[in-house]
Coordinates of C-alpha atoms in Angstrom, one line a residue:
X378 CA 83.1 -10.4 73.9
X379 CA 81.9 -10.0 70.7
X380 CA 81.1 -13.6 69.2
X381 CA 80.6 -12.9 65.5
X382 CA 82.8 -11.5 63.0
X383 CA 81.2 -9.7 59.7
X384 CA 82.5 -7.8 56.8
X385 CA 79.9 -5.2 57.3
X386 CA 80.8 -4.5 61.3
X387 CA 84.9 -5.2 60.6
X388 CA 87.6 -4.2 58.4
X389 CA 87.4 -7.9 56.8
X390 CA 87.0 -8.4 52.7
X391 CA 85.1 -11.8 51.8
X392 CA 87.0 -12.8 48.4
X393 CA 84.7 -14.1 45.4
X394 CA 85.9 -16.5 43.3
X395 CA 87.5 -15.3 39.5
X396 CA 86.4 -16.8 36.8
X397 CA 90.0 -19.2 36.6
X398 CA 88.8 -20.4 40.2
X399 CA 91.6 -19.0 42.4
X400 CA 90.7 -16.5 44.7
X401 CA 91.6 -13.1 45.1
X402 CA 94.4 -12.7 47.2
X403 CA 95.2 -9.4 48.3
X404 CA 98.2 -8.0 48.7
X405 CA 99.1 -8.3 52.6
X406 CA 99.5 -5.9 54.9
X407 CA 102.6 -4.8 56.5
X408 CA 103.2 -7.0 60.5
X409 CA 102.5 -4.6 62.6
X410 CA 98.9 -3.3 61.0
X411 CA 98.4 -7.1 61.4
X412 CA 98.6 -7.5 64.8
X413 CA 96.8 -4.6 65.3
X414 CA 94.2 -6.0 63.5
X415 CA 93.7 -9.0 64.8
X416 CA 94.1 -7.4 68.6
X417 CA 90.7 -9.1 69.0
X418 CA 92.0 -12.7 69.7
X419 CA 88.8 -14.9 70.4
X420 CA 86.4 -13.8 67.8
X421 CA 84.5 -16.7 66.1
X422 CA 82.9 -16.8 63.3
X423 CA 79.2 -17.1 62.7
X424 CA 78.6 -18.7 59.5
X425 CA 75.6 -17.0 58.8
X426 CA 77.1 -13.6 58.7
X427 CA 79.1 -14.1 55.8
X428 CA 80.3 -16.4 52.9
X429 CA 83.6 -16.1 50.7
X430 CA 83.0 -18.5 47.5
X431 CA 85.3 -21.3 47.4
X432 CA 89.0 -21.2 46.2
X433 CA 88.3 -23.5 43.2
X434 CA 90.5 -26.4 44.1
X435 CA 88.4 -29.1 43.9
X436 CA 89.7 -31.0 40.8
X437 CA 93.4 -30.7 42.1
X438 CA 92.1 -32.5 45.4
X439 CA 90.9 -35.0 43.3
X440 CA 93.7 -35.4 41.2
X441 CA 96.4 -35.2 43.5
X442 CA 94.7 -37.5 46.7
X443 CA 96.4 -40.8 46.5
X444 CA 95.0 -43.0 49.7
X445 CA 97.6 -45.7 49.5
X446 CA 101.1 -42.9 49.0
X447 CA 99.3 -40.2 51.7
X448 CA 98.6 -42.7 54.0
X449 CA 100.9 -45.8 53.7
X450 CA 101.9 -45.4 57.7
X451 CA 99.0 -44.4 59.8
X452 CA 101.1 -44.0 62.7
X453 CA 103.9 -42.5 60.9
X454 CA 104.6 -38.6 61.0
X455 CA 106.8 -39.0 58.2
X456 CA 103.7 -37.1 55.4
X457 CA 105.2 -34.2 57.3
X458 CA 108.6 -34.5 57.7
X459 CA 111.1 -32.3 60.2
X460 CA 112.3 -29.7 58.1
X461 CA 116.0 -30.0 59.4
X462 CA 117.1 -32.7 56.2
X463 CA 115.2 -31.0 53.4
X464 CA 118.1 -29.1 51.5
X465 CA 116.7 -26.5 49.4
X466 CA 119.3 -24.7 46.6
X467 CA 119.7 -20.7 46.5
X468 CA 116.9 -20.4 49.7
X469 CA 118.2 -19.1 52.9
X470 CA 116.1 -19.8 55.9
X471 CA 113.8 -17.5 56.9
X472 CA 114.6 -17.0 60.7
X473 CA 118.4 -17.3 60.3
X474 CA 118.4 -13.7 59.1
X475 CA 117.9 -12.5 62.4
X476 CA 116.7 -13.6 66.1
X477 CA 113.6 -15.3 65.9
X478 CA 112.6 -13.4 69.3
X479 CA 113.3 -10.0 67.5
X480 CA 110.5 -10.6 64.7
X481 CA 107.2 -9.8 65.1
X482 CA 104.9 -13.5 65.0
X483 CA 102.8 -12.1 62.5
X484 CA 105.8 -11.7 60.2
X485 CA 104.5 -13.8 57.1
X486 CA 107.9 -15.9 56.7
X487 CA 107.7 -16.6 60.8
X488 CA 103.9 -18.2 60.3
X489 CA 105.5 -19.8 57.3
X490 CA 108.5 -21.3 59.1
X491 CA 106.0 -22.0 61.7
X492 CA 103.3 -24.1 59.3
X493 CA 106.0 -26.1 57.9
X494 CA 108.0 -27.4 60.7
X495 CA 105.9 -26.9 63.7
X496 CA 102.1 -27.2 63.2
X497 CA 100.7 -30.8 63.8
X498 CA 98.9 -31.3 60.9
X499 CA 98.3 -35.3 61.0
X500 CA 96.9 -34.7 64.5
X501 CA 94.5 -32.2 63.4
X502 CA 93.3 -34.4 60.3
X503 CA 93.1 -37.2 62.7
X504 CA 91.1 -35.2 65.3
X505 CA 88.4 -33.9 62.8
X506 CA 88.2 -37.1 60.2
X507 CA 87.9 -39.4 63.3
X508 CA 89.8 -41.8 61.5
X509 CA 93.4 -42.6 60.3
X510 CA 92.0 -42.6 56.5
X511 CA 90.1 -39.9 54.8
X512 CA 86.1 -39.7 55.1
X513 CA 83.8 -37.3 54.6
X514 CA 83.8 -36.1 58.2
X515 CA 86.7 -34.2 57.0
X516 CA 87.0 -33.5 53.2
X517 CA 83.1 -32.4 53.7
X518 CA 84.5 -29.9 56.5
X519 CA 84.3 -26.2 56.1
X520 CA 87.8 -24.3 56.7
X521 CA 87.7 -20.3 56.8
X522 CA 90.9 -17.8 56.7
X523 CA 91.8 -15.1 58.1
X524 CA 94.3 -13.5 55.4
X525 CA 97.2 -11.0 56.8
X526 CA 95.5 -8.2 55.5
X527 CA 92.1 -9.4 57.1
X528 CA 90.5 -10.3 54.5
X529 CA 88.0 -13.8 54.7
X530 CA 87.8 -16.7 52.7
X531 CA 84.9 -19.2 53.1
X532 CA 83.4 -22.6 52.4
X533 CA 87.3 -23.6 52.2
X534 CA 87.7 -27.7 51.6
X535 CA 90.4 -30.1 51.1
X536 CA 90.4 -33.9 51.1
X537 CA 93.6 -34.2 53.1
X538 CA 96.2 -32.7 55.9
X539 CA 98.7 -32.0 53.4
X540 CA 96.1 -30.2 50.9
X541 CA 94.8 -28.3 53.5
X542 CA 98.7 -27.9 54.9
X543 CA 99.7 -26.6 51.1
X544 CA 96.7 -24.0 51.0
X545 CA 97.5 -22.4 54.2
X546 CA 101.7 -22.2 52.9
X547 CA 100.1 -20.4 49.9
X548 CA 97.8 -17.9 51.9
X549 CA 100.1 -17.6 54.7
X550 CA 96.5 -16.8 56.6
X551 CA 97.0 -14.8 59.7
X552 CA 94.6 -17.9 61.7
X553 CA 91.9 -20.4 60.3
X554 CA 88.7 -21.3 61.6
X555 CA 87.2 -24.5 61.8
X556 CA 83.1 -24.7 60.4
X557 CA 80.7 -28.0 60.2
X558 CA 80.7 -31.3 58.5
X559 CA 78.2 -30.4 55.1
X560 CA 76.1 -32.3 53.7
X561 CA 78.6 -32.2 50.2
X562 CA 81.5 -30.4 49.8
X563 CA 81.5 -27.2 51.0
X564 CA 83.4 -26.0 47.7
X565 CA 80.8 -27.5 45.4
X566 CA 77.5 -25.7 47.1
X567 CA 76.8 -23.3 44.1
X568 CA 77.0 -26.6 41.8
X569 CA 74.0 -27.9 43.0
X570 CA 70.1 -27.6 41.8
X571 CA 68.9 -27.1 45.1
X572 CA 70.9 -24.9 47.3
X573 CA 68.4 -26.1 50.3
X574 CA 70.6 -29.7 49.9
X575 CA 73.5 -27.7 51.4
X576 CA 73.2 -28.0 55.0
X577 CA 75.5 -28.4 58.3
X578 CA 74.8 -32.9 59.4
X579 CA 77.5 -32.3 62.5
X580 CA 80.1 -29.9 64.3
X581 CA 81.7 -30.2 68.0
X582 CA 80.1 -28.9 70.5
X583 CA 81.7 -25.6 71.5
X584 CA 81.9 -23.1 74.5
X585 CA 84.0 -20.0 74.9
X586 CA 85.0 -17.9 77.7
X587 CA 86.7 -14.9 77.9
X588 CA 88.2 -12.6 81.1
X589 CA 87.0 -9.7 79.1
X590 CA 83.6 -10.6 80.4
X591 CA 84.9 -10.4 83.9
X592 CA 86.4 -7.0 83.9
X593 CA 83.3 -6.0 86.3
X594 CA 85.1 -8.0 88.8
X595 CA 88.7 -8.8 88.3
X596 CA 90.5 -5.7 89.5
X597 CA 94.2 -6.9 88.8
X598 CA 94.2 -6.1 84.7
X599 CA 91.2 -5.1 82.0
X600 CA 90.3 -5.9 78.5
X601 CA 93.0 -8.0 76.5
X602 CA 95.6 -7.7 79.3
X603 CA 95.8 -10.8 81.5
X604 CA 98.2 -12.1 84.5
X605 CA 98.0 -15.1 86.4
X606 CA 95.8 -14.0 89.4
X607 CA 92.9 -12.9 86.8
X608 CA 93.7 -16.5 85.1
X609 CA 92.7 -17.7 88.4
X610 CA 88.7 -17.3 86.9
X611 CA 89.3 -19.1 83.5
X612 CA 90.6 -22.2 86.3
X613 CA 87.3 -22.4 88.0
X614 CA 85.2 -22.1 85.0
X615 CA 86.8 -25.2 83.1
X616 CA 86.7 -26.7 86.3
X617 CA 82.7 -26.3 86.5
X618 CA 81.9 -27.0 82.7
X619 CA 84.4 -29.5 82.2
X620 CA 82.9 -31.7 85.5
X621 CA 79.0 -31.0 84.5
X622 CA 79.7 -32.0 80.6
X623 CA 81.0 -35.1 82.1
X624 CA 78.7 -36.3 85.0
X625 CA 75.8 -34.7 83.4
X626 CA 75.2 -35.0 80.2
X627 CA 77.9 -38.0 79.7
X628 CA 80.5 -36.8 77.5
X629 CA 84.3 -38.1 77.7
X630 CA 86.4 -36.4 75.0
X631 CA 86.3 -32.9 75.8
X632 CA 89.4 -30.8 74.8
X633 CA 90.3 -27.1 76.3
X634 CA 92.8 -25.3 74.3
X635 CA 93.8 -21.7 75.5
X636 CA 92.9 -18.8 72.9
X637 CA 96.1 -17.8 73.0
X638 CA 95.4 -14.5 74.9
X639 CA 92.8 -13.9 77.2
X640 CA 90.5 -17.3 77.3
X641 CA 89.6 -20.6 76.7
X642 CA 87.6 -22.8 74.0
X643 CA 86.3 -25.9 74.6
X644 CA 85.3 -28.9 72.0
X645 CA 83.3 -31.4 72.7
X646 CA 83.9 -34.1 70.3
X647 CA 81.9 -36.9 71.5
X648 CA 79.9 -38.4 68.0
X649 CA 76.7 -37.6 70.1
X650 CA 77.8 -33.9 71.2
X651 CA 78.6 -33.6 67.5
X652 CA 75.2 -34.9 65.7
X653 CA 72.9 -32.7 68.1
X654 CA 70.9 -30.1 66.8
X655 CA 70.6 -26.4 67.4
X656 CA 67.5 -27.3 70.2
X657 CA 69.8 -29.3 71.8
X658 CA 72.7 -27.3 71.9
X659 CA 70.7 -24.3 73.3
X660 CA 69.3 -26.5 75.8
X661 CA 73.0 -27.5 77.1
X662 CA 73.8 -23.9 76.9
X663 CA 71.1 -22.3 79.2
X664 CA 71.8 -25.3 81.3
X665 CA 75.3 -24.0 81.9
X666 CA 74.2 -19.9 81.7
X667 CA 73.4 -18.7 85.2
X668 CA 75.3 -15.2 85.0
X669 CA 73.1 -12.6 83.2
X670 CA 73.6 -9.0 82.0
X671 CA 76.2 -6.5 81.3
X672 CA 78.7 -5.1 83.2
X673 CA 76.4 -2.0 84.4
X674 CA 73.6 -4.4 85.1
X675 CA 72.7 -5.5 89.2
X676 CA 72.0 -8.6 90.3
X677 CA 73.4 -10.8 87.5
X678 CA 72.6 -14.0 89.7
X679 CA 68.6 -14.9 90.0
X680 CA 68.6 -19.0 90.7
X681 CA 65.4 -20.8 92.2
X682 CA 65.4 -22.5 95.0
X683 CA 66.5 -25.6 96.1
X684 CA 69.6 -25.5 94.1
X685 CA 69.9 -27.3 91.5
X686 CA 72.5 -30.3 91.6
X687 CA 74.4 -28.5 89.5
X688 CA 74.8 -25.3 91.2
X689 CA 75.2 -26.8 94.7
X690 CA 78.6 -28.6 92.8
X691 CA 79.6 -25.4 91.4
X692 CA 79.2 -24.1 95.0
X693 CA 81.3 -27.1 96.5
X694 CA 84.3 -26.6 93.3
X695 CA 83.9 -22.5 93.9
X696 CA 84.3 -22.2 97.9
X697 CA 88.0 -22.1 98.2
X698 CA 88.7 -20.5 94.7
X699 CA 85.7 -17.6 96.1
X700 CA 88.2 -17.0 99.5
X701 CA 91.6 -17.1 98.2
X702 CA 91.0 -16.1 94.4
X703 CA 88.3 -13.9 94.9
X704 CA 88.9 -11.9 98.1
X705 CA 92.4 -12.4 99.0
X706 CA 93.8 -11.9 95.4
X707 CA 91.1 -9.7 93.6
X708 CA 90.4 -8.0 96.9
X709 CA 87.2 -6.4 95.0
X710 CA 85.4 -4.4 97.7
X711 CA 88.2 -2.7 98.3
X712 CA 87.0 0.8 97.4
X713 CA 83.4 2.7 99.2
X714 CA 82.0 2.2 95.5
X715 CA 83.2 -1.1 95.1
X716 CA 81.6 -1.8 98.9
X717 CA 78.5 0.0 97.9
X718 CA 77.7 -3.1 95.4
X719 CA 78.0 -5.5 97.4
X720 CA 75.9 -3.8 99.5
X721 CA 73.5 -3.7 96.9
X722 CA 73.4 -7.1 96.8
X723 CA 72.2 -8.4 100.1
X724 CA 68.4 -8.5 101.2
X725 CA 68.4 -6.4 104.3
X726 CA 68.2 -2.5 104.4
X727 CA 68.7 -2.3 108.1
X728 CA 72.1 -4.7 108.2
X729 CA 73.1 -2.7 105.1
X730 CA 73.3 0.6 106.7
X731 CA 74.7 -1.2 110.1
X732 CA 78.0 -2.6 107.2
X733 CA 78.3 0.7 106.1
X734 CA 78.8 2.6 109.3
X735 CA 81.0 0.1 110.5
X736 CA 83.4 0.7 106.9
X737 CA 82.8 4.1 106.9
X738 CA 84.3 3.9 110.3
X739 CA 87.1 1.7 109.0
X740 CA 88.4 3.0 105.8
X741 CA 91.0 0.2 104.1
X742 CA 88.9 -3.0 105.5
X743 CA 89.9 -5.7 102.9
X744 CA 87.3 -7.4 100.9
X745 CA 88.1 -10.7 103.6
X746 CA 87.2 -8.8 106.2
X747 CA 84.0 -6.9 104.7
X748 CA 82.8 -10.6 103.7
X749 CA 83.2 -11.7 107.4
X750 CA 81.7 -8.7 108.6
X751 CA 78.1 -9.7 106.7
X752 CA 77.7 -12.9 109.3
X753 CA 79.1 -10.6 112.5
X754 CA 77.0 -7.5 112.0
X755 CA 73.8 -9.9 111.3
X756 CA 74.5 -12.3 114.4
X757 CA 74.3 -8.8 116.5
X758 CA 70.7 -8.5 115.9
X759 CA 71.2 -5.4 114.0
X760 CA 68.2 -6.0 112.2
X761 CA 64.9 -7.3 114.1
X762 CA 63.5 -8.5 110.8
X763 CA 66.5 -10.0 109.1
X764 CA 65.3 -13.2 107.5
X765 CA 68.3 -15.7 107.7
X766 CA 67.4 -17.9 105.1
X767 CA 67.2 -14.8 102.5
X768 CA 70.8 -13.7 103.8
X769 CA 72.3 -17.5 103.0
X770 CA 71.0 -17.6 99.9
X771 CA 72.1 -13.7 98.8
X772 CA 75.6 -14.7 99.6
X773 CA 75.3 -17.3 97.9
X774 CA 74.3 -15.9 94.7
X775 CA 77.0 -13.5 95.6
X776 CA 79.2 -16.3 95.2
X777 CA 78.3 -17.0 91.9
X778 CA 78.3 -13.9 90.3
X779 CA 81.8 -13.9 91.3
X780 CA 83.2 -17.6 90.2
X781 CA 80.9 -19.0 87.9
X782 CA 81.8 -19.3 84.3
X783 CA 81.0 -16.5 82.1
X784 CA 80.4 -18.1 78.9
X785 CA 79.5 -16.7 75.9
X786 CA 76.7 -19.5 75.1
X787 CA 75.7 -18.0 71.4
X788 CA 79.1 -19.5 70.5
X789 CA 77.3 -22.9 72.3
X790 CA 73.9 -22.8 70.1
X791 CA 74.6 -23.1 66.6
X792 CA 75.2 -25.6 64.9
X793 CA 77.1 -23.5 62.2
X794 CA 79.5 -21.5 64.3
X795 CA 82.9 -21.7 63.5
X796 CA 86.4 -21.5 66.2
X797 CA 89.5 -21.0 66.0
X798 CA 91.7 -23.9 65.4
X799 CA 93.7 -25.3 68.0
X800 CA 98.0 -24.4 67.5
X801 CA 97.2 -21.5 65.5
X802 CA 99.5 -18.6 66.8
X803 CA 97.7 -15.6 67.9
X804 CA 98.9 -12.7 65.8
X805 CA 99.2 -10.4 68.6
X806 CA 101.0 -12.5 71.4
X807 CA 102.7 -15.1 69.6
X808 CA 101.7 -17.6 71.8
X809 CA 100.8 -20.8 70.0
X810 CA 96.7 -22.1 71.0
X811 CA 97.7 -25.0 73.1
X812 CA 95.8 -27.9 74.8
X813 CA 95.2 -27.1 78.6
X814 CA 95.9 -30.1 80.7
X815 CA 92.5 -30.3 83.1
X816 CA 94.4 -33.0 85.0
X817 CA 96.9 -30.3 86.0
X818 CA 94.6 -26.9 86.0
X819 CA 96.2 -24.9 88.9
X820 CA 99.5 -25.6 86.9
X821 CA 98.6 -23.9 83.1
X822 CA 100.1 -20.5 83.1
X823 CA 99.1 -18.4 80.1
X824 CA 102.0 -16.4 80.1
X825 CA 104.5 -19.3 79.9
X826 CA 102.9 -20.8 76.6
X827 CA 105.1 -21.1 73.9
X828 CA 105.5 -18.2 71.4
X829 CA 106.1 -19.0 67.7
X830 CA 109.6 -17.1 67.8
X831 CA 110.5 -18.9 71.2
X832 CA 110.1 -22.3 69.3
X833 CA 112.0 -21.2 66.3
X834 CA 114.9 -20.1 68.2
X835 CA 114.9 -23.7 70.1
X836 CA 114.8 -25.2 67.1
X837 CA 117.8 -23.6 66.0
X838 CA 119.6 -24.1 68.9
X839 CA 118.5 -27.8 69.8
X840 CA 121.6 -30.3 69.3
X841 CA 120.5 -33.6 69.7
X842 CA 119.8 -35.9 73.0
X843 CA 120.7 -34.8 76.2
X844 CA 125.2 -35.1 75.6
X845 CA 124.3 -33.1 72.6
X846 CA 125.5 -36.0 70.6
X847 CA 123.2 -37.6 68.0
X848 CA 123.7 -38.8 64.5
X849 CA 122.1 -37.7 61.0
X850 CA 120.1 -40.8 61.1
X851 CA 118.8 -40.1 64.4
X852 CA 118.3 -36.3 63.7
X853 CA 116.8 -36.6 60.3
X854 CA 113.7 -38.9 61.9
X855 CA 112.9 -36.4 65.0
X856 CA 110.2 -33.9 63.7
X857 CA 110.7 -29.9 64.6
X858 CA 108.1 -29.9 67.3
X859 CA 109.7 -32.7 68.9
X860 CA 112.9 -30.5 69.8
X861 CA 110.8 -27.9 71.0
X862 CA 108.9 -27.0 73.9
X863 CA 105.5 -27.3 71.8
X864 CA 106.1 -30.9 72.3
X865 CA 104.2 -32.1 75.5
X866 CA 100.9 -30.2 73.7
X867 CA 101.6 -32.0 70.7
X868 CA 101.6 -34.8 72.8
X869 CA 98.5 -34.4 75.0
X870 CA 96.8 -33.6 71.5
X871 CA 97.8 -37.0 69.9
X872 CA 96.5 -38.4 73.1
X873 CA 93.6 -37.0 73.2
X874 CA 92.7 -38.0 69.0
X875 CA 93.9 -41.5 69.7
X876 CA 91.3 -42.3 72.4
X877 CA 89.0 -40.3 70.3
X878 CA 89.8 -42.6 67.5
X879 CA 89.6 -46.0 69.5
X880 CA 85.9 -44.8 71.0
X881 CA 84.5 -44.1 67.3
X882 CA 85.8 -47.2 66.0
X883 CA 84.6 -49.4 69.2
X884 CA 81.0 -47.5 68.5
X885 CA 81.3 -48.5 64.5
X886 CA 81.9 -52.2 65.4
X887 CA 78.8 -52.2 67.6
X888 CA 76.4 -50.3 65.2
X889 CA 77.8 -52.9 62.6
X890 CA 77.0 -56.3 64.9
X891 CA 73.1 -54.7 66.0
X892 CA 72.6 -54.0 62.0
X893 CA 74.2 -57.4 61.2
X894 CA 71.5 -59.0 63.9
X895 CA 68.7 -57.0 62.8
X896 CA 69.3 -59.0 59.1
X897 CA 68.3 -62.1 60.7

């Protein structure tokens, strides 16, 4: 999967800024040449490959950021109000003109409808600023867009959720991308005397994986398509990164959102994950990375001996998923080719040829069988010089090469990379880029994730509390994503920022006392 995304190897235009400050905004393309082009659903964005100068808006931040009127109610979600009172003369809405589920979801005035009532912007302020009240951790953050027409804008800025909300209404960007904290304002770089002052202090600490990267060895679907069986892979690799980010390296607020097609992004947001450097990120990265080379590559598994810790977990978490995910459902020896690699990957020429007359002499033995077969044939005495510990340990490499995580660490070891932001809608799905619950893995199902015209249409058709019955009063106060079925992500995503929140403000109160001690 391809990890970078520049205007020299894409279709993509990075806008420069005109001499009034606004950027250019080209004229969008029509839906459907958008979803085509944004087929490619988990690209990130490598910040070195490009830049789009900034969209001039930093004296209207400044003007228009009122701390005491944007943030009166920190607990409030009233900045962002449901949509349903807001009366609007001589404008029609948007999806009323026709079924929600009948427009494409990269149909500008669905994202719009979508931006405005359904996206949780005060979660997503909260989540990067790390704080209820602005800071730098977030008005020194680097947004990028993704305009319908492809085009990117870079080294975007804005002091708060609803500037940030009000710049994406008036792009109507087909995604975003989330960057690094700067040093200053990203939309002030070119202001300063030395451009070397201009540097990423601290990001989350990112991983991506993608079942494209598994088409080698999933043999229900290929490329973008996806089903649940293949999903089956994305369940044991969150399972094996999540558990050795945790008891490893002794992070606790790690967040997996699906792509909104065909994988997964973590974030580590731990202030520790988020301060480390590239060394340190690379080093957490080939930590995880034990699968190696392409799809036409052999033996993509070479791990010394004793196992690590690490590995012999993965082992323990990948047993069960290796038996019934692997070779029940994949069933990927099936064919003599597909037989012939496995063959390829044990130690022993002699039991090799003894597993081949015995298929050859079986045509239709399933993968479950074959596997068993490895342990029969050698327990014959088939070969005279078969070493058993070099047997154990190919299958167990074999193991590997089919469970563990695939990850596609150059996303993992710089610190300027940018993602994809959570709850963004993928242009070619619809689906919405939700939290996945680790607490419930074996329960996520990619294909039942919302779609941006499926929560439209329930917004339109939701009528109150369970009788149906509820006042204005009551009606008026319940935000969009509330009467949806976006709302248990929502949710989990609050969650998750609120004991975010309560760790860095515990941490700030301690770093405070040992400097307050150290004055004495």
């Amino acid at each position: 999967m391809p990890h970078s995304l520049s205007p020299d190897s894409s279709n993509a235009a990075v806008k420069d800024e005109q001499p009034d400050g606004e950027p250019a905004i080209p004229t969008p393309v029509a839906p459907a040449d958008t979803a085509a082009a944004m087929s490619d659903d988990d690209v990130d964005i490598d910040m070195n490959e490009a830049e789009a100068p900034p969209a001039g808006q930093a004296e209207e931040a400044k003007k228009e950021v009122k701390l005491d009127e944007l943030f009166a109610d920190d607990d409030s979600d009233d900045e962002f109000p449901s949509s349903a009172p807001v009366k609007r003369e001589g404008v029609s809405s948007p999806v009323r003109a026709a079924s929600p589920s009948n427009i494409p979801a990269s149909d500008p005035e669905v994202m719009r409808s979508f931006y405005q009532r359904l996206f949780p912007w005060r979660q997503l302020f909260q989540w990067l600023n790390h704080s209820p009240m602005p800071t730098n951790d977030f008005g020194n953050r680097e947004f990028a867009f993704t305009l319908q027409n492809d085009a990117y804008l870079r080294y975007q800025s804005f002091a708060t959720a609803d500037l940030l909300r009000k710049d994406v209404l008036r792009l109507m960007p087909s995604r975003f991308e989330i960057g690094p904290v700067y040093s200053t304002n990203p939309r002030d770089r070119k202001t300063l005397r030395n451009s070397s002052a201009f540097k990423p202090l601290s990001k989350e600490l990112c991983f991506d994986i993608d079942l494209t990267d598994y088409d080698d060895i999933r043999t229900c679907c290929d490329k973008a398509t996806i089903c649940n069986k293949c999903w089956q892979f994305m369940t044991m690799a969150i399972k094996v990164v999540d558990v050795a980010l945790r008891d490893d390296f002794g992070f606790n607020h790690i967040m997996w959102v699906y792509s909104g097609r065909r994988g997964a992004h973590a974030w580590v947001c731990d202030k520790k994950a988020r301060s480390m450097d590239d060394q340190k990120r690379r080093a957490i990265a080939n930590y995880l990375e034990v699968i190696k080379g392409g799809s036409q590559s052999g033996k993509k598994v070479n791990v010394k001996r004793p196992l690590h810790p690490h590995l012999s977990r993965s082992l323990d978490i990948l047993k069960t998923h290796f038996q019934e995910d692997v070779l029940a459902e994949q069933d990927p020896w099936a064919t003599d080719e597909q037989a012939q690699k496995l063959l390829q990957l044990l130690p022993d020429r002699t039991l090799n040829e003894s597993l081949r007359r015995k298929w050859e002499a079986a045509p239709g033995r399933s993968s479950i069988s074959k596997w068993a077969d490895i342990d029969a044939v050698a327990k014959t005495g088939a070969s005279k010089h078969l070493d058993a510990k070099a047997l154990l340990e190919a299958k167990q490499d074999i193991v590997l090469e089919y469970t563990y995580p695939r990850l596609d660490i150059e996303v993992s070891k710089k610190l300027n990379h940018l993602l994809k932001s959570p709850f963004v809608v993928h242009p070619g799905t619809g689906r919405v880029c939700v939290p996945i619950d680790t607490k419930a893995l074996e329960d996520f199902d990619p294909l039942g994730v919302p779609t941006v015209q499926s929560l439209l249409a329930e917004i339109d058709s939701w009528k109150g509390g369970e009788d149906g019955e509820e006042d204005d009063k009551s009606k008026a106060t319940i935000a969009d994503w509330e009467k949806t079925s976006l709302k248990p992500y929502v949710e989990q995503f609050r969650s998750f920022v609120s004991a975010l929140i309560k760790d860095e403000g515990i941490a700030k109160v301690k770093r405070e006392r040992e400097e307050d001690s150290m004055d004495f």
